[in-house]
């Protein structure tokens, strides 16, 4: 079986996190995540994943994830779990999810209000 340059034999990741990096112009009808420092958080998540030596975990920028009012928005697959990175502790919760696969319910997006 052939391998890619990183030694992988098949495509895909064990866990895949997307952090919204979208920006809207001033006066737009909806807010956006970039002005809420989402790309700094994404870079720190990527570095933390590297520092922990997590294999099979990918963190990357996305376009608008359409939950703009709750941003900075992050979604992790394959669980399909949505987080807002706005709350204190949310960054660590997302990192824990990436490390363990356990959904950190306290920090998931809650649209029930
Ligand atoms: S701008 Fe980030 S979810 Fe829409």
mmCIF file with all atom_site columns, C-alpha atoms and ligand atoms in Angstrom:
data_model
loop_
_atom_site.group_PDB
_atom_site.id
_atom_site.type_symbol
_atom_site.label_atom_id
_atom_site.label_alt_id
_atom_site.label_comp_id
_atom_site.label_asym_id
_atom_site.label_entity_id
_atom_site.label_seq_id
_atom_site.pdbx_PDB_ins_code
_atom_site.Cartn_x
_atom_site.Cartn_y
_atom_site.Cartn_z
_atom_site.occupancy
_atom_site.B_iso_or_equiv
_atom_site.pdbx_formal_charge
_atom_site.auth_seq_id
_atom_site.auth_comp_id
_atom_site.auth_asym_id
_atom_site.auth_atom_id
_atom_site.pdbx_PDB_model_num
ATOM   1   C  CA  . UNK A 1 1   ? 0.000   0.000  0.000  1.00 0.00 ? 1   UNK A CA  1
ATOM   2   C  CA  . UNK A 1 2   ? 1.326   3.439  -0.854 1.00 0.00 ? 2   UNK A CA  1
ATOM   3   C  CA  . UNK A 1 3   ? 1.797   6.185  1.724  1.00 0.00 ? 3   UNK A CA  1
ATOM   4   C  CA  . UNK A 1 4   ? 1.645   9.943  1.523  1.00 0.00 ? 4   UNK A CA  1
ATOM   5   C  CA  . UNK A 1 5   ? 4.672   12.075 2.497  1.00 0.00 ? 5   UNK A CA  1
ATOM   6   C  CA  . UNK A 1 6   ? 3.549   11.929 6.156  1.00 0.00 ? 6   UNK A CA  1
ATOM   7   C  CA  . UNK A 1 7   ? 3.395   8.133  6.125  1.00 0.00 ? 7   UNK A CA  1
ATOM   8   C  CA  . UNK A 1 8   ? -0.386  7.868  6.047  1.00 0.00 ? 8   UNK A CA  1
ATOM   9   C  CA  . UNK A 1 9   ? -2.003  5.000  4.197  1.00 0.00 ? 9   UNK A CA  1
ATOM   10  C  CA  . UNK A 1 10  ? -5.499  6.432  3.942  1.00 0.00 ? 10  UNK A CA  1
ATOM   11  C  CA  . UNK A 1 11  ? -7.025  9.933  3.999  1.00 0.00 ? 11  UNK A CA  1
ATOM   12  C  CA  . UNK A 1 12  ? -8.812  11.482 6.937  1.00 0.00 ? 12  UNK A CA  1
ATOM   13  C  CA  . UNK A 1 13  ? -8.310  12.538 10.538 1.00 0.00 ? 13  UNK A CA  1
ATOM   14  C  CA  . UNK A 1 14  ? -9.372  11.046 13.840 1.00 0.00 ? 14  UNK A CA  1
ATOM   15  C  CA  . UNK A 1 15  ? -10.689 14.492 14.845 1.00 0.00 ? 15  UNK A CA  1
ATOM   16  C  CA  . UNK A 1 16  ? -11.039 17.582 12.682 1.00 0.00 ? 16  UNK A CA  1
ATOM   17  C  CA  . UNK A 1 17  ? -11.713 21.040 14.133 1.00 0.00 ? 17  UNK A CA  1
ATOM   18  C  CA  . UNK A 1 18  ? -12.795 24.024 12.078 1.00 0.00 ? 18  UNK A CA  1
ATOM   19  C  CA  . UNK A 1 19  ? -12.565 27.519 13.542 1.00 0.00 ? 19  UNK A CA  1
ATOM   20  C  CA  . UNK A 1 20  ? -14.389 30.285 11.728 1.00 0.00 ? 20  UNK A CA  1
ATOM   21  C  CA  . UNK A 1 21  ? -12.134 33.002 10.350 1.00 0.00 ? 21  UNK A CA  1
ATOM   22  C  CA  . UNK A 1 22  ? -14.792 34.966 8.532  1.00 0.00 ? 22  UNK A CA  1
ATOM   23  C  CA  . UNK A 1 23  ? -14.940 38.759 8.657  1.00 0.00 ? 23  UNK A CA  1
ATOM   24  C  CA  . UNK A 1 24  ? -17.797 41.010 7.625  1.00 0.00 ? 24  UNK A CA  1
ATOM   25  C  CA  . UNK A 1 25  ? -17.563 44.711 6.904  1.00 0.00 ? 25  UNK A CA  1
ATOM   26  C  CA  . UNK A 1 26  ? -18.576 47.307 9.482  1.00 0.00 ? 26  UNK A CA  1
ATOM   27  C  CA  . UNK A 1 27  ? -22.323 47.748 9.538  1.00 0.00 ? 27  UNK A CA  1
ATOM   28  C  CA  . UNK A 1 28  ? -23.094 44.220 8.337  1.00 0.00 ? 28  UNK A CA  1
ATOM   29  C  CA  . UNK A 1 29  ? -26.378 42.727 9.491  1.00 0.00 ? 29  UNK A CA  1
ATOM   30  C  CA  . UNK A 1 30  ? -24.633 39.856 11.314 1.00 0.00 ? 30  UNK A CA  1
ATOM   31  C  CA  . UNK A 1 31  ? -21.470 39.778 13.422 1.00 0.00 ? 31  UNK A CA  1
ATOM   32  C  CA  . UNK A 1 32  ? -18.419 37.779 12.396 1.00 0.00 ? 32  UNK A CA  1
ATOM   33  C  CA  . UNK A 1 33  ? -15.762 35.749 14.154 1.00 0.00 ? 33  UNK A CA  1
ATOM   34  C  CA  . UNK A 1 34  ? -12.473 37.256 12.986 1.00 0.00 ? 34  UNK A CA  1
ATOM   35  C  CA  . UNK A 1 35  ? -12.931 40.513 14.947 1.00 0.00 ? 35  UNK A CA  1
ATOM   36  C  CA  . UNK A 1 36  ? -13.477 38.329 18.026 1.00 0.00 ? 36  UNK A CA  1
ATOM   37  C  CA  . UNK A 1 37  ? -9.890  37.078 17.704 1.00 0.00 ? 37  UNK A CA  1
ATOM   38  C  CA  . UNK A 1 38  ? -10.829 33.687 16.264 1.00 0.00 ? 38  UNK A CA  1
ATOM   39  C  CA  . UNK A 1 39  ? -7.629  33.244 14.260 1.00 0.00 ? 39  UNK A CA  1
ATOM   40  C  CA  . UNK A 1 40  ? -5.432  33.837 17.313 1.00 0.00 ? 40  UNK A CA  1
ATOM   41  C  CA  . UNK A 1 41  ? -7.448  31.110 19.059 1.00 0.00 ? 41  UNK A CA  1
ATOM   42  C  CA  . UNK A 1 42  ? -7.083  28.807 16.063 1.00 0.00 ? 42  UNK A CA  1
ATOM   43  C  CA  . UNK A 1 43  ? -3.300  29.308 16.000 1.00 0.00 ? 43  UNK A CA  1
ATOM   44  C  CA  . UNK A 1 44  ? -3.113  28.620 19.736 1.00 0.00 ? 44  UNK A CA  1
ATOM   45  C  CA  . UNK A 1 45  ? -5.220  25.477 19.332 1.00 0.00 ? 45  UNK A CA  1
ATOM   46  C  CA  . UNK A 1 46  ? -2.944  24.261 16.549 1.00 0.00 ? 46  UNK A CA  1
ATOM   47  C  CA  . UNK A 1 47  ? 0.112   24.905 18.687 1.00 0.00 ? 47  UNK A CA  1
ATOM   48  C  CA  . UNK A 1 48  ? -1.433  23.179 21.695 1.00 0.00 ? 48  UNK A CA  1
ATOM   49  C  CA  . UNK A 1 49  ? -2.261  20.129 19.573 1.00 0.00 ? 49  UNK A CA  1
ATOM   50  C  CA  . UNK A 1 50  ? 1.383   20.062 18.432 1.00 0.00 ? 50  UNK A CA  1
ATOM   51  C  CA  . UNK A 1 51  ? 2.667   20.555 21.975 1.00 0.00 ? 51  UNK A CA  1
ATOM   52  C  CA  . UNK A 1 52  ? 0.532   17.648 23.210 1.00 0.00 ? 52  UNK A CA  1
ATOM   53  C  CA  . UNK A 1 53  ? 1.759   15.471 20.340 1.00 0.00 ? 53  UNK A CA  1
ATOM   54  C  CA  . UNK A 1 54  ? -1.802  14.590 19.321 1.00 0.00 ? 54  UNK A CA  1
ATOM   55  C  CA  . UNK A 1 55  ? -1.795  12.408 16.240 1.00 0.00 ? 55  UNK A CA  1
ATOM   56  C  CA  . UNK A 1 56  ? -4.631  12.360 13.738 1.00 0.00 ? 56  UNK A CA  1
ATOM   57  C  CA  . UNK A 1 57  ? -5.964  15.730 14.907 1.00 0.00 ? 57  UNK A CA  1
ATOM   58  C  CA  . UNK A 1 58  ? -6.323  18.615 12.486 1.00 0.00 ? 58  UNK A CA  1
ATOM   59  C  CA  . UNK A 1 59  ? -7.231  22.205 13.392 1.00 0.00 ? 59  UNK A CA  1
ATOM   60  C  CA  . UNK A 1 60  ? -7.887  24.652 10.614 1.00 0.00 ? 60  UNK A CA  1
ATOM   61  C  CA  . UNK A 1 61  ? -9.564  27.862 9.556  1.00 0.00 ? 61  UNK A CA  1
ATOM   62  C  CA  . UNK A 1 62  ? -12.984 27.758 7.985  1.00 0.00 ? 62  UNK A CA  1
ATOM   63  C  CA  . UNK A 1 63  ? -15.223 30.246 6.312  1.00 0.00 ? 63  UNK A CA  1
ATOM   64  C  CA  . UNK A 1 64  ? -18.459 31.292 7.957  1.00 0.00 ? 64  UNK A CA  1
ATOM   65  C  CA  . UNK A 1 65  ? -20.067 28.386 9.807  1.00 0.00 ? 65  UNK A CA  1
ATOM   66  C  CA  . UNK A 1 66  ? -23.411 30.256 9.984  1.00 0.00 ? 66  UNK A CA  1
ATOM   67  C  CA  . UNK A 1 67  ? -23.639 30.451 13.783 1.00 0.00 ? 67  UNK A CA  1
ATOM   68  C  CA  . UNK A 1 68  ? -22.161 33.937 13.708 1.00 0.00 ? 68  UNK A CA  1
ATOM   69  C  CA  . UNK A 1 69  ? -24.000 35.337 16.725 1.00 0.00 ? 69  UNK A CA  1
ATOM   70  C  CA  . UNK A 1 70  ? -22.257 32.769 18.944 1.00 0.00 ? 70  UNK A CA  1
ATOM   71  C  CA  . UNK A 1 71  ? -18.743 33.259 17.633 1.00 0.00 ? 71  UNK A CA  1
ATOM   72  C  CA  . UNK A 1 72  ? -15.961 32.664 17.641 1.00 0.00 ? 72  UNK A CA  1
ATOM   73  C  CA  . UNK A 1 73  ? -17.474 29.422 16.394 1.00 0.00 ? 73  UNK A CA  1
ATOM   74  C  CA  . UNK A 1 74  ? -15.775 26.019 16.260 1.00 0.00 ? 74  UNK A CA  1
ATOM   75  C  CA  . UNK A 1 75  ? -17.053 22.611 15.160 1.00 0.00 ? 75  UNK A CA  1
ATOM   76  C  CA  . UNK A 1 76  ? -15.334 19.282 15.727 1.00 0.00 ? 76  UNK A CA  1
ATOM   77  C  CA  . UNK A 1 77  ? -15.891 16.173 13.622 1.00 0.00 ? 77  UNK A CA  1
ATOM   78  C  CA  . UNK A 1 78  ? -16.620 13.293 13.565 1.00 0.00 ? 78  UNK A CA  1
ATOM   79  C  CA  . UNK A 1 79  ? -18.736 14.084 16.623 1.00 0.00 ? 79  UNK A CA  1
ATOM   80  C  CA  . UNK A 1 80  ? -20.267 17.131 14.919 1.00 0.00 ? 80  UNK A CA  1
ATOM   81  C  CA  . UNK A 1 81  ? -20.009 19.103 18.150 1.00 0.00 ? 81  UNK A CA  1
ATOM   82  C  CA  . UNK A 1 82  ? -20.381 22.869 18.030 1.00 0.00 ? 82  UNK A CA  1
ATOM   83  C  CA  . UNK A 1 83  ? -18.635 25.206 20.440 1.00 0.00 ? 83  UNK A CA  1
ATOM   84  C  CA  . UNK A 1 84  ? -18.468 28.906 21.073 1.00 0.00 ? 84  UNK A CA  1
ATOM   85  C  CA  . UNK A 1 85  ? -14.945 29.903 22.016 1.00 0.00 ? 85  UNK A CA  1
ATOM   86  C  CA  . UNK A 1 86  ? -16.209 33.046 23.704 1.00 0.00 ? 86  UNK A CA  1
ATOM   87  C  CA  . UNK A 1 87  ? -16.707 31.751 27.247 1.00 0.00 ? 87  UNK A CA  1
ATOM   88  C  CA  . UNK A 1 88  ? -13.946 31.476 29.821 1.00 0.00 ? 88  UNK A CA  1
ATOM   89  C  CA  . UNK A 1 89  ? -12.727 27.897 29.738 1.00 0.00 ? 89  UNK A CA  1
ATOM   90  C  CA  . UNK A 1 90  ? -14.026 27.151 26.252 1.00 0.00 ? 90  UNK A CA  1
ATOM   91  C  CA  . UNK A 1 91  ? -10.557 27.010 24.703 1.00 0.00 ? 91  UNK A CA  1
ATOM   92  C  CA  . UNK A 1 92  ? -9.430  24.374 27.215 1.00 0.00 ? 92  UNK A CA  1
ATOM   93  C  CA  . UNK A 1 93  ? -12.684 22.483 26.715 1.00 0.00 ? 93  UNK A CA  1
ATOM   94  C  CA  . UNK A 1 94  ? -12.165 22.300 22.952 1.00 0.00 ? 94  UNK A CA  1
ATOM   95  C  CA  . UNK A 1 95  ? -8.593  21.164 23.468 1.00 0.00 ? 95  UNK A CA  1
ATOM   96  C  CA  . UNK A 1 96  ? -9.784  18.460 25.867 1.00 0.00 ? 96  UNK A CA  1
ATOM   97  C  CA  . UNK A 1 97  ? -12.340 17.301 23.303 1.00 0.00 ? 97  UNK A CA  1
ATOM   98  C  CA  . UNK A 1 98  ? -9.596  17.084 20.684 1.00 0.00 ? 98  UNK A CA  1
ATOM   99  C  CA  . UNK A 1 99  ? -7.416  15.135 23.080 1.00 0.00 ? 99  UNK A CA  1
ATOM   100 C  CA  . UNK A 1 100 ? -9.993  12.713 24.479 1.00 0.00 ? 100 UNK A CA  1
ATOM   101 C  CA  . UNK A 1 101 ? -12.963 12.720 22.098 1.00 0.00 ? 101 UNK A CA  1
ATOM   102 C  CA  . UNK A 1 102 ? -15.236 13.590 25.016 1.00 0.00 ? 102 UNK A CA  1
ATOM   103 C  CA  . UNK A 1 103 ? -17.830 16.245 24.217 1.00 0.00 ? 103 UNK A CA  1
ATOM   104 C  CA  . UNK A 1 104 ? -17.508 19.122 26.705 1.00 0.00 ? 104 UNK A CA  1
ATOM   105 C  CA  . UNK A 1 105 ? -21.216 19.748 27.070 1.00 0.00 ? 105 UNK A CA  1
ATOM   106 C  CA  . UNK A 1 106 ? -20.886 22.849 29.251 1.00 0.00 ? 106 UNK A CA  1
ATOM   107 C  CA  . UNK A 1 107 ? -19.297 24.730 26.344 1.00 0.00 ? 107 UNK A CA  1
ATOM   108 C  CA  . UNK A 1 108 ? -21.327 23.444 23.390 1.00 0.00 ? 108 UNK A CA  1
ATOM   109 C  CA  . UNK A 1 109 ? -23.524 25.856 21.489 1.00 0.00 ? 109 UNK A CA  1
ATOM   110 C  CA  . UNK A 1 110 ? -26.870 26.123 23.204 1.00 0.00 ? 110 UNK A CA  1
ATOM   111 C  CA  . UNK A 1 111 ? -29.610 27.692 21.090 1.00 0.00 ? 111 UNK A CA  1
ATOM   112 C  CA  . UNK A 1 112 ? -32.353 27.050 23.629 1.00 0.00 ? 112 UNK A CA  1
ATOM   113 C  CA  . UNK A 1 113 ? -32.519 30.617 25.038 1.00 0.00 ? 113 UNK A CA  1
HETATM 114 S  S1  . LIG B 2 .   ? -18.815 34.605 10.833 1.00 0.00 ? 1   LIG B S1  1
HETATM 115 FE FE1 . LIG B 2 .   ? -18.170 32.974 12.116 1.00 0.00 ? 1   LIG B FE1 1
HETATM 116 S  S2  . LIG B 2 .   ? -19.854 31.598 12.063 1.00 0.00 ? 1   LIG B S2  1
HETATM 117 FE FE2 . LIG B 2 .   ? -20.399 33.165 10.692 1.00 0.00 ? 1   LIG B FE2 1
#
